CSV table of C-alpha atoms in Angstrom, one decimal:
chain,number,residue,atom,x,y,z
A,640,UNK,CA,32.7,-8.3,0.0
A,641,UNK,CA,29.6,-8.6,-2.1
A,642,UNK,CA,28.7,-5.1,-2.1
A,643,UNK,CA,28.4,-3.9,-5.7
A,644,UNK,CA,29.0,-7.1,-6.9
A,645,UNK,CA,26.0,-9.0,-8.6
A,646,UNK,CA,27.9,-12.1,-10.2
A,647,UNK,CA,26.1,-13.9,-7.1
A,648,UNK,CA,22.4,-13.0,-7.9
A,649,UNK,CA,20.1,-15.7,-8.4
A,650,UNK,CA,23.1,-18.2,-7.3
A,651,UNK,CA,22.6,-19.0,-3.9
A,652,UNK,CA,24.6,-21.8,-3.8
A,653,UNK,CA,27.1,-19.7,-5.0
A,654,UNK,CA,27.0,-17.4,-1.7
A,655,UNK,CA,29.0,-19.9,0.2
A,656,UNK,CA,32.2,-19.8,-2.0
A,657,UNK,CA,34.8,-18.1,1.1
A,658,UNK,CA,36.3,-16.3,-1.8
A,659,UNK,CA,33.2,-13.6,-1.9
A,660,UNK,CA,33.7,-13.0,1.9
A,661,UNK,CA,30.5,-12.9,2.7
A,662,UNK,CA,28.3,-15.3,4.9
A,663,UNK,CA,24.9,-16.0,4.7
A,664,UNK,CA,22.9,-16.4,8.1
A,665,UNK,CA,19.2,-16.8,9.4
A,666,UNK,CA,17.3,-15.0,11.8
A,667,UNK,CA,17.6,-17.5,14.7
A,668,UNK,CA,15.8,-15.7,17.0
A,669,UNK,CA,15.2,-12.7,19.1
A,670,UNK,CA,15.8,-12.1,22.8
A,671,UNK,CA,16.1,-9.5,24.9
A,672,UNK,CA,19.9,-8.1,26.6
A,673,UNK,CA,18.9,-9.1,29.9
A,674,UNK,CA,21.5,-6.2,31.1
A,675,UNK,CA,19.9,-3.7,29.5
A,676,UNK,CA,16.5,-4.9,28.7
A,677,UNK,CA,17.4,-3.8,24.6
A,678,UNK,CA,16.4,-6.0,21.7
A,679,UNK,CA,18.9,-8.3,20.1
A,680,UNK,CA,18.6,-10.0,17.2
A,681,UNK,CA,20.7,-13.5,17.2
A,682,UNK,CA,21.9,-14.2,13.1
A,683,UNK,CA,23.2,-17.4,12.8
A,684,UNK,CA,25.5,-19.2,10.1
A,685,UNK,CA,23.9,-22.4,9.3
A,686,UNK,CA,26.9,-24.3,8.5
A,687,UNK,CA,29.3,-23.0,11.3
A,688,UNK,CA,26.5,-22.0,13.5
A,689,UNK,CA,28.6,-19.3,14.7
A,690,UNK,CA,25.8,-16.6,16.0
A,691,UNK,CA,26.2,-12.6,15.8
A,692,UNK,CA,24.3,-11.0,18.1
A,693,UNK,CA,22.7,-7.9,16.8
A,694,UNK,CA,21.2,-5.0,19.0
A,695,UNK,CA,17.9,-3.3,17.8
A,696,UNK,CA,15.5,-1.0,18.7
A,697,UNK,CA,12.2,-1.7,19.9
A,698,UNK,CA,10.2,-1.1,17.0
A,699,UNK,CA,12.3,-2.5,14.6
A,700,UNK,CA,12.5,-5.7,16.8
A,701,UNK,CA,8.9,-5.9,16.8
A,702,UNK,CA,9.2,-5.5,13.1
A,703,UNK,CA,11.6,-8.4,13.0
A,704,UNK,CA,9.2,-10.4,15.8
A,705,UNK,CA,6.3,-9.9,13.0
A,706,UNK,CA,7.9,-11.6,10.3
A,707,UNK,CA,9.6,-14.5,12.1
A,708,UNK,CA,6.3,-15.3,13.4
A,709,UNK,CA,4.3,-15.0,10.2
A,710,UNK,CA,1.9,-12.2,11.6
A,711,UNK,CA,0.1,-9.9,9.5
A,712,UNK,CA,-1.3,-6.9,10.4
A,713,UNK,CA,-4.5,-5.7,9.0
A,714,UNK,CA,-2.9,-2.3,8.2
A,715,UNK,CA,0.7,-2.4,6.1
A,716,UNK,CA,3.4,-1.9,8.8
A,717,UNK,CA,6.3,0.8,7.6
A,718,UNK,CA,8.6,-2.4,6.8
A,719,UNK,CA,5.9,-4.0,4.5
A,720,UNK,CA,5.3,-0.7,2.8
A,721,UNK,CA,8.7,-0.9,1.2
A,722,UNK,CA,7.5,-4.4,0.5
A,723,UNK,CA,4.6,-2.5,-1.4
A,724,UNK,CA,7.1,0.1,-2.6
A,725,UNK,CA,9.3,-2.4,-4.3
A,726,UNK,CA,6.6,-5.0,-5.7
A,727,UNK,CA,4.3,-2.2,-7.0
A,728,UNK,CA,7.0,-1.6,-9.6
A,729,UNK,CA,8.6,-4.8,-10.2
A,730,UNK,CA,11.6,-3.8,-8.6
A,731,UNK,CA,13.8,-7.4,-6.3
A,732,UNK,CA,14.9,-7.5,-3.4
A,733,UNK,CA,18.5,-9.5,-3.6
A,734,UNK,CA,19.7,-9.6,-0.7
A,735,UNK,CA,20.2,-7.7,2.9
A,736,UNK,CA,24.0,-7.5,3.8
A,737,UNK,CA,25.8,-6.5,7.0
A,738,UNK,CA,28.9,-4.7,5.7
A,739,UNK,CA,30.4,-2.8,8.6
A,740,UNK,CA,30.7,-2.6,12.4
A,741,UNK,CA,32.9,1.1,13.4
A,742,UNK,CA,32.3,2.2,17.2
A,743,UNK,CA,30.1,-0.3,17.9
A,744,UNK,CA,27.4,0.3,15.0
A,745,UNK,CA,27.0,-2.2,12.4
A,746,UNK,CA,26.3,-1.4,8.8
A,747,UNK,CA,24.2,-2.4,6.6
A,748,UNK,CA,23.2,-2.3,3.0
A,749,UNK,CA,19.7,-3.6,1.0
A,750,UNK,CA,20.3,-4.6,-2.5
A,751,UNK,CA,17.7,-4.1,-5.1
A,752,UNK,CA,17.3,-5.4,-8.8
A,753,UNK,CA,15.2,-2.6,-10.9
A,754,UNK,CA,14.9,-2.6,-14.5
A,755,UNK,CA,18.6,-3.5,-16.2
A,756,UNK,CA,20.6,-1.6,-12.4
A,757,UNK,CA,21.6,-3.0,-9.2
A,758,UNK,CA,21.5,-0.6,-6.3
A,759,UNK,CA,23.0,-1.1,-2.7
A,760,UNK,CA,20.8,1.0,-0.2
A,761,UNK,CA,22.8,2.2,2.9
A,762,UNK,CA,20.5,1.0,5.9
A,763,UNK,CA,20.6,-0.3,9.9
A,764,UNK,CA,20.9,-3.5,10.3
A,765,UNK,CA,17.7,-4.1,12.1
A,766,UNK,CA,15.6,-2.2,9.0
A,767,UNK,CA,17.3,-4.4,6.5
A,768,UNK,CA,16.5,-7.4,8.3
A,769,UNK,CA,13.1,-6.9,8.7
A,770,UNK,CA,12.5,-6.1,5.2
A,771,UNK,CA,14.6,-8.9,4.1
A,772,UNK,CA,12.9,-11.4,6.3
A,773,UNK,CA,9.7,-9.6,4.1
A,774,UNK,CA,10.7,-10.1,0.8
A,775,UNK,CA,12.0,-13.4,1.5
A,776,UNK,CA,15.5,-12.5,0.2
A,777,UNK,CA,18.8,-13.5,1.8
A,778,UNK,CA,21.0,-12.2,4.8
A,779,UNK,CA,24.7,-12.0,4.4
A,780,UNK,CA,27.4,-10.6,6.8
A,781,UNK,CA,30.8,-9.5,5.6
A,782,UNK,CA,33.7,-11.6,7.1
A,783,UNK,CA,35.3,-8.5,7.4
A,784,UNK,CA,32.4,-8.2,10.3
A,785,UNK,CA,32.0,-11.2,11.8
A,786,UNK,CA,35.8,-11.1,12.5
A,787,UNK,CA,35.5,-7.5,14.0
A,788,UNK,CA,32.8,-8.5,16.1
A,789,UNK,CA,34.9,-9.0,19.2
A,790,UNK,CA,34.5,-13.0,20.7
A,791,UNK,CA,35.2,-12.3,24.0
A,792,UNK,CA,32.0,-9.6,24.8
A,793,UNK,CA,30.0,-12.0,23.1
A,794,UNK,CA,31.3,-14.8,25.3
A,795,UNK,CA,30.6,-12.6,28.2
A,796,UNK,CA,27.5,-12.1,27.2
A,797,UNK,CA,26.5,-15.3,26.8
A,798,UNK,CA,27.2,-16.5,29.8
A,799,UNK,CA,25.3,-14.5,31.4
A,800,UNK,CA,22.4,-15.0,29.5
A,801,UNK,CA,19.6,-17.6,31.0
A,802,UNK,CA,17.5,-20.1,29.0
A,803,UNK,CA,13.9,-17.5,30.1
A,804,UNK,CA,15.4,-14.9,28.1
A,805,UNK,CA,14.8,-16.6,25.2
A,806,UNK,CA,11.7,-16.2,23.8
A,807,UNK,CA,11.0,-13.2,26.2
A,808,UNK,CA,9.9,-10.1,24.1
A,809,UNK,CA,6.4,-8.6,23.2
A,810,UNK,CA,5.2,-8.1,19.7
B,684,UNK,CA,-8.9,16.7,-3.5
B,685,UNK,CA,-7.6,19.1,-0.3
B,686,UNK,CA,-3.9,20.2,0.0
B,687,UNK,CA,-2.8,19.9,3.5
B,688,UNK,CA,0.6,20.7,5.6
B,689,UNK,CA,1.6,19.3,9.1
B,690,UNK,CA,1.1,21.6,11.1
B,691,UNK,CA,2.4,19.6,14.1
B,692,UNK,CA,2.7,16.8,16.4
B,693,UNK,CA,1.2,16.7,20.0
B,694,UNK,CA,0.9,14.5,22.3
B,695,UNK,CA,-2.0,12.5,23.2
B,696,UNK,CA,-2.4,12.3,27.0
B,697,UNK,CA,-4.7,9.9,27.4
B,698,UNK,CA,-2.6,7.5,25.7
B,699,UNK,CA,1.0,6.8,24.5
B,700,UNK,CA,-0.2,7.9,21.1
B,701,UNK,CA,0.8,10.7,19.3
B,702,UNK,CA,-1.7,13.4,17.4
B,703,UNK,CA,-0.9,14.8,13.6
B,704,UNK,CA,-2.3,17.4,13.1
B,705,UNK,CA,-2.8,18.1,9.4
B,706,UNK,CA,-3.6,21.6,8.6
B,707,UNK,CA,-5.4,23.1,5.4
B,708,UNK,CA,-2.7,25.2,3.8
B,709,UNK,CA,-5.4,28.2,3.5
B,710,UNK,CA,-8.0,28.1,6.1
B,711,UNK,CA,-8.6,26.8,9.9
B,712,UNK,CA,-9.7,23.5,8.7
B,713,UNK,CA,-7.5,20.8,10.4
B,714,UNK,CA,-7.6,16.9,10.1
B,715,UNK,CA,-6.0,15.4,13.6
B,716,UNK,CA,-4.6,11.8,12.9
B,717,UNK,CA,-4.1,9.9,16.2
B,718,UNK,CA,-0.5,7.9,15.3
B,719,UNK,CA,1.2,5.5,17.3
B,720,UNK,CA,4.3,6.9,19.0
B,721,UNK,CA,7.2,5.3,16.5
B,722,UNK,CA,5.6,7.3,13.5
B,723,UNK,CA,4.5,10.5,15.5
B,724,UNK,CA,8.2,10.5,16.3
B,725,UNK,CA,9.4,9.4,12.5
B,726,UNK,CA,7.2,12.8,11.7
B,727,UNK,CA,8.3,15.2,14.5
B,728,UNK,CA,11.4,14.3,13.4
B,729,UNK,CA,11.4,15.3,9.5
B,730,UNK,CA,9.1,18.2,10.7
B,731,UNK,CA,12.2,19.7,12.9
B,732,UNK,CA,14.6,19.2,10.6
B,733,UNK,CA,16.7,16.5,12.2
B,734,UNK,CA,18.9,14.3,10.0
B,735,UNK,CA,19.9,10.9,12.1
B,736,UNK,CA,23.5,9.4,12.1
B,737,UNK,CA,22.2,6.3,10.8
B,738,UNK,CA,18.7,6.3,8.7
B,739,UNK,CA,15.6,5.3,10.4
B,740,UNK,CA,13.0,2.9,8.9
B,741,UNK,CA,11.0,6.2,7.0
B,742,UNK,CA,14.4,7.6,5.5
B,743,UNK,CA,15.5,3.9,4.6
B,744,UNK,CA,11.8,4.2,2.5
B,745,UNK,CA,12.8,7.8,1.1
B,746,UNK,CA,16.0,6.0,-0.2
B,747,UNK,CA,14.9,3.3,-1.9
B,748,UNK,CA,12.2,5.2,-3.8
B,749,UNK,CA,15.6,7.9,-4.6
B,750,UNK,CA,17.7,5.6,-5.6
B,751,UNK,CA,15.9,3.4,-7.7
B,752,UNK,CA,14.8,6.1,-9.4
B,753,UNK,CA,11.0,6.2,-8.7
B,754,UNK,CA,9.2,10.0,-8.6
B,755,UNK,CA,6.6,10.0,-5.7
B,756,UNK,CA,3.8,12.5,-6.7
B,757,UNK,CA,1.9,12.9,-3.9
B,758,UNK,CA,0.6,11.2,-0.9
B,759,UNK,CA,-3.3,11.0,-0.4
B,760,UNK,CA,-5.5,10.2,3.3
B,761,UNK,CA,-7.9,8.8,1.1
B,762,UNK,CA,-11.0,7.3,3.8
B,763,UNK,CA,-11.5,7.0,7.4
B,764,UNK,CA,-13.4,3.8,8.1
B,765,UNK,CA,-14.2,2.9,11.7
B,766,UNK,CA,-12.3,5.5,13.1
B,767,UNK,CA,-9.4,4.2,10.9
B,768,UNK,CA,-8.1,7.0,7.9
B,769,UNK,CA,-6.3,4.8,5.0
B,770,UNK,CA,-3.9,6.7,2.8
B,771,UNK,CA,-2.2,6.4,-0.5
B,772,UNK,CA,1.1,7.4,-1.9
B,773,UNK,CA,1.3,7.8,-5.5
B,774,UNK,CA,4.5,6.8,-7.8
B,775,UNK,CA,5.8,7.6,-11.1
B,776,UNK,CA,8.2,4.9,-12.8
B,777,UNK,CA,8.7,4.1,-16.3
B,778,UNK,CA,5.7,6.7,-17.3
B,779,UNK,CA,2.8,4.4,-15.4
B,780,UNK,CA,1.5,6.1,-12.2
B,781,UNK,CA,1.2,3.4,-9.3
B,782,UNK,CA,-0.7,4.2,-6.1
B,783,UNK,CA,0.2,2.1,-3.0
B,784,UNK,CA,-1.4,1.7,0.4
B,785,UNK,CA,-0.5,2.9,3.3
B,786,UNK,CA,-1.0,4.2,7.1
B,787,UNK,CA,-1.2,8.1,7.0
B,788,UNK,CA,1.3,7.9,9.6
B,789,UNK,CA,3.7,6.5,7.2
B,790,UNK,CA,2.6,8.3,4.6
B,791,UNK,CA,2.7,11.4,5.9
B,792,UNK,CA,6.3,10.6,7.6
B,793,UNK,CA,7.6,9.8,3.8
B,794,UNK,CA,6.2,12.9,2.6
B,795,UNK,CA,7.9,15.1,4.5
B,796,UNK,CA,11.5,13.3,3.6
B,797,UNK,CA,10.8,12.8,-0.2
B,798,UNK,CA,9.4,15.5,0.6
B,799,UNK,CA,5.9,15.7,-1.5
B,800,UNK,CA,2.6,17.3,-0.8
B,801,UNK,CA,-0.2,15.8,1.2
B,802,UNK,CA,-4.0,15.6,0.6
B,803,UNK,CA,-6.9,14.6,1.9
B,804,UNK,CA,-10.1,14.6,-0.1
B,805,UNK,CA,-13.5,16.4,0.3
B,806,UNK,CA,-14.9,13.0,2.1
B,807,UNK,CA,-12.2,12.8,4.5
B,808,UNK,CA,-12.3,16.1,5.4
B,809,UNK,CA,-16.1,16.1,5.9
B,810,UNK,CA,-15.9,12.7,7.7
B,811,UNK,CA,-12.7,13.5,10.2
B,812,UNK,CA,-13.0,12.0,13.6
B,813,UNK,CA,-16.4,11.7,13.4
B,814,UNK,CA,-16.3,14.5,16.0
B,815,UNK,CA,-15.7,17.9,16.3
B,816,UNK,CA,-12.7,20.1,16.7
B,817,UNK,CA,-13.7,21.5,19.8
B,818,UNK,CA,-14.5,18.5,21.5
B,819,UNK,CA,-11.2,16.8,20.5
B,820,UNK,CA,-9.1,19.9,21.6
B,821,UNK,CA,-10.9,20.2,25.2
B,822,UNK,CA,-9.1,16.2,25.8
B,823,UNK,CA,-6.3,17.5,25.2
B,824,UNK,CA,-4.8,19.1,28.4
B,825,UNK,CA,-3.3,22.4,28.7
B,826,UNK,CA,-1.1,21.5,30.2
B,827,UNK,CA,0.3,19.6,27.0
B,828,UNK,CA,0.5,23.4,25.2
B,829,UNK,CA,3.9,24.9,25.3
B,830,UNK,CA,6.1,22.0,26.6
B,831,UNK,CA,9.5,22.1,24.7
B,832,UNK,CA,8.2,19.4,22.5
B,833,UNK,CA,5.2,20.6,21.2
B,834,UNK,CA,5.2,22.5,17.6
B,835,UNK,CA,1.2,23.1,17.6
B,836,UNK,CA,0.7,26.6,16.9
B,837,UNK,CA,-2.8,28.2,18.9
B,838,UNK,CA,-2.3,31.5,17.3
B,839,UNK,CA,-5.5,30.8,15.7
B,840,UNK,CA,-9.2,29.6,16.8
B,841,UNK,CA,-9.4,26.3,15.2
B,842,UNK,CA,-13.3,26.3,16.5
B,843,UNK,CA,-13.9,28.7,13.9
B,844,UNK,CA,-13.9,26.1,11.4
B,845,UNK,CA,-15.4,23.3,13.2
């Protein structure tokens, strides 16, 4: 797992090697659990297109919905304040990493680059994405998670998924 | 430069949003900051105490600024321009002082995690609402006074001051 480890920074290339366990994947899109009307955001490998489905709040989705879509607000939404945290004093984002899923919950963690440290921030998945997606840094998901993530709900799950939930959710 | 506590969170009936009411430490004077619901629950939340299993998106912001190291002074609601109050918090790192922009709302919501003091200055204060007290209060139902979520306190006359 990549979690403390920095050999990788500045190397994306480098990401891919199996050995680090680690994946990286893109937003692909958000949608909404038509079974439960919740927000899920769908990460996506790009080379084995394998998709984890993530569930997220409401606001946090929206704060995901904003940056996908390239929309600024004209006052700094909580996600891009730790944009402004992080710039004002030179400190990098790395990277956003899922790390866990226990009892259903996935973990996450946000790495930062400040003066001569590294530092992994524990965080929800949905919060790191969204300030990820900000900072223009990478997403990465443990293969320790992506195996643990259970194929058959997701199979389930999307087949009961139609093509109008995609795309359905408000900003 | 005016020191300020939360003195509570109420809601707005009118709307979905959420009232802050910002309290001069000594005195009646009080500063009511109409916040959307996410952040009037982000403070009402740090106000009662409550630590989450997981960290939401304003304790996520406490972290970062704790581990990384940086020293967060104070946070300021600096202006109120058409209706809209703009706040600052203010950073030490590496002996510079950095002030960064920000929603009260926010700002107020990371103060009370760090936790740090709030302020307002004089112009703010003068400024707030654009209304009175009174008038603002009298929207509010009573009905809204006293429900299990509410933490405003009415042990005082807040007209006093307006």
């Amino acid at each position: 797992m990549g979690q403390g480890n920095v050999k990788w920074i500045g190397r994306k290339g480098s990401l891919f090697k199996k050995n680090l366990m680690i994946t990286q994947m893109k937003v692909r899109g958000l949608m909404i659990d038509p079974h439960n009307s919740s927000y899920v955001v769908l990460l996506q490998c790009e080379e084995s297109q394998e998709v984890l489905p993530i569930w997220v709040g409401k606001p946090e989705a929206s704060a995901i919905s904003c940056a996908l879509e390239g929309l600024s607000s004209p006052r700094p939404m909580t996600h891009d304040l730790m944009k402004t945290l992080v710039d004002s004093v030179d400190a990098k984002v790395l990277s956003a990493s899922i790390t866990d899923l226990r009892n259903n919950t996935y973990y996450a963690k946000v790495h930062i680059a400040y003066g001569n440290s590294f530092f992994a921030i524990d965080s929800r998945p949905s919060d790191a994405i969204a300030f990820a997606l900000r900072a223009e840094a990478p997403i990465f998901v443990s293969e320790d998670v992506i195996q643990k993530h259970d194929d058959e709900e997701v199979d389930r799950w999307l087949e009961n998924l139609k093509p109008e939930d995609f795309g359905k959710y408000e900003v | 430069m005016i020191r300020l506590k939360v003195h509570g969170v109420l809601d707005d009936p009118n709307t979905e949003n959420h009232v802050v009411v910002l309290r001069k430490e000594e005195g009646f004077e009080v500063l009511p900051i109409w916040v959307g619901s996410v952040e009037g629950h982000a403070i009402r939340l740090a106000l009662e105490g409550v630590v989450p299993p997981r960290p939401a998106s304003h304790d996520l912001l406490r972290d970062i600024a704790r581990n990384i190291g940086l020293v967060v002074t104070r946070v300021v609601v600096t202006d109120i321009n058409e209706n809209t109050y703009y706040a600052s918090i203010y950073i030490k790192a590496n002996d510079s002082e950095y002030s960064i922009d920000a929603r009260p709302s926010d700002a107020i919501a990371f103060a009370l995690r760090v936790p740090c003091p709030i302020y307002a200055t004089g112009d703010v204060m003068k400024h707030r609402a654009g209304e009175t007290l009174d008038v603002w209060l009298k929207r509010l139902d009573s009905h809204n006074f006293g429900k299990e979520s509410m933490r405003f306190n009415c042990d005082e006359n807040p007209s006093r001051s307006a």
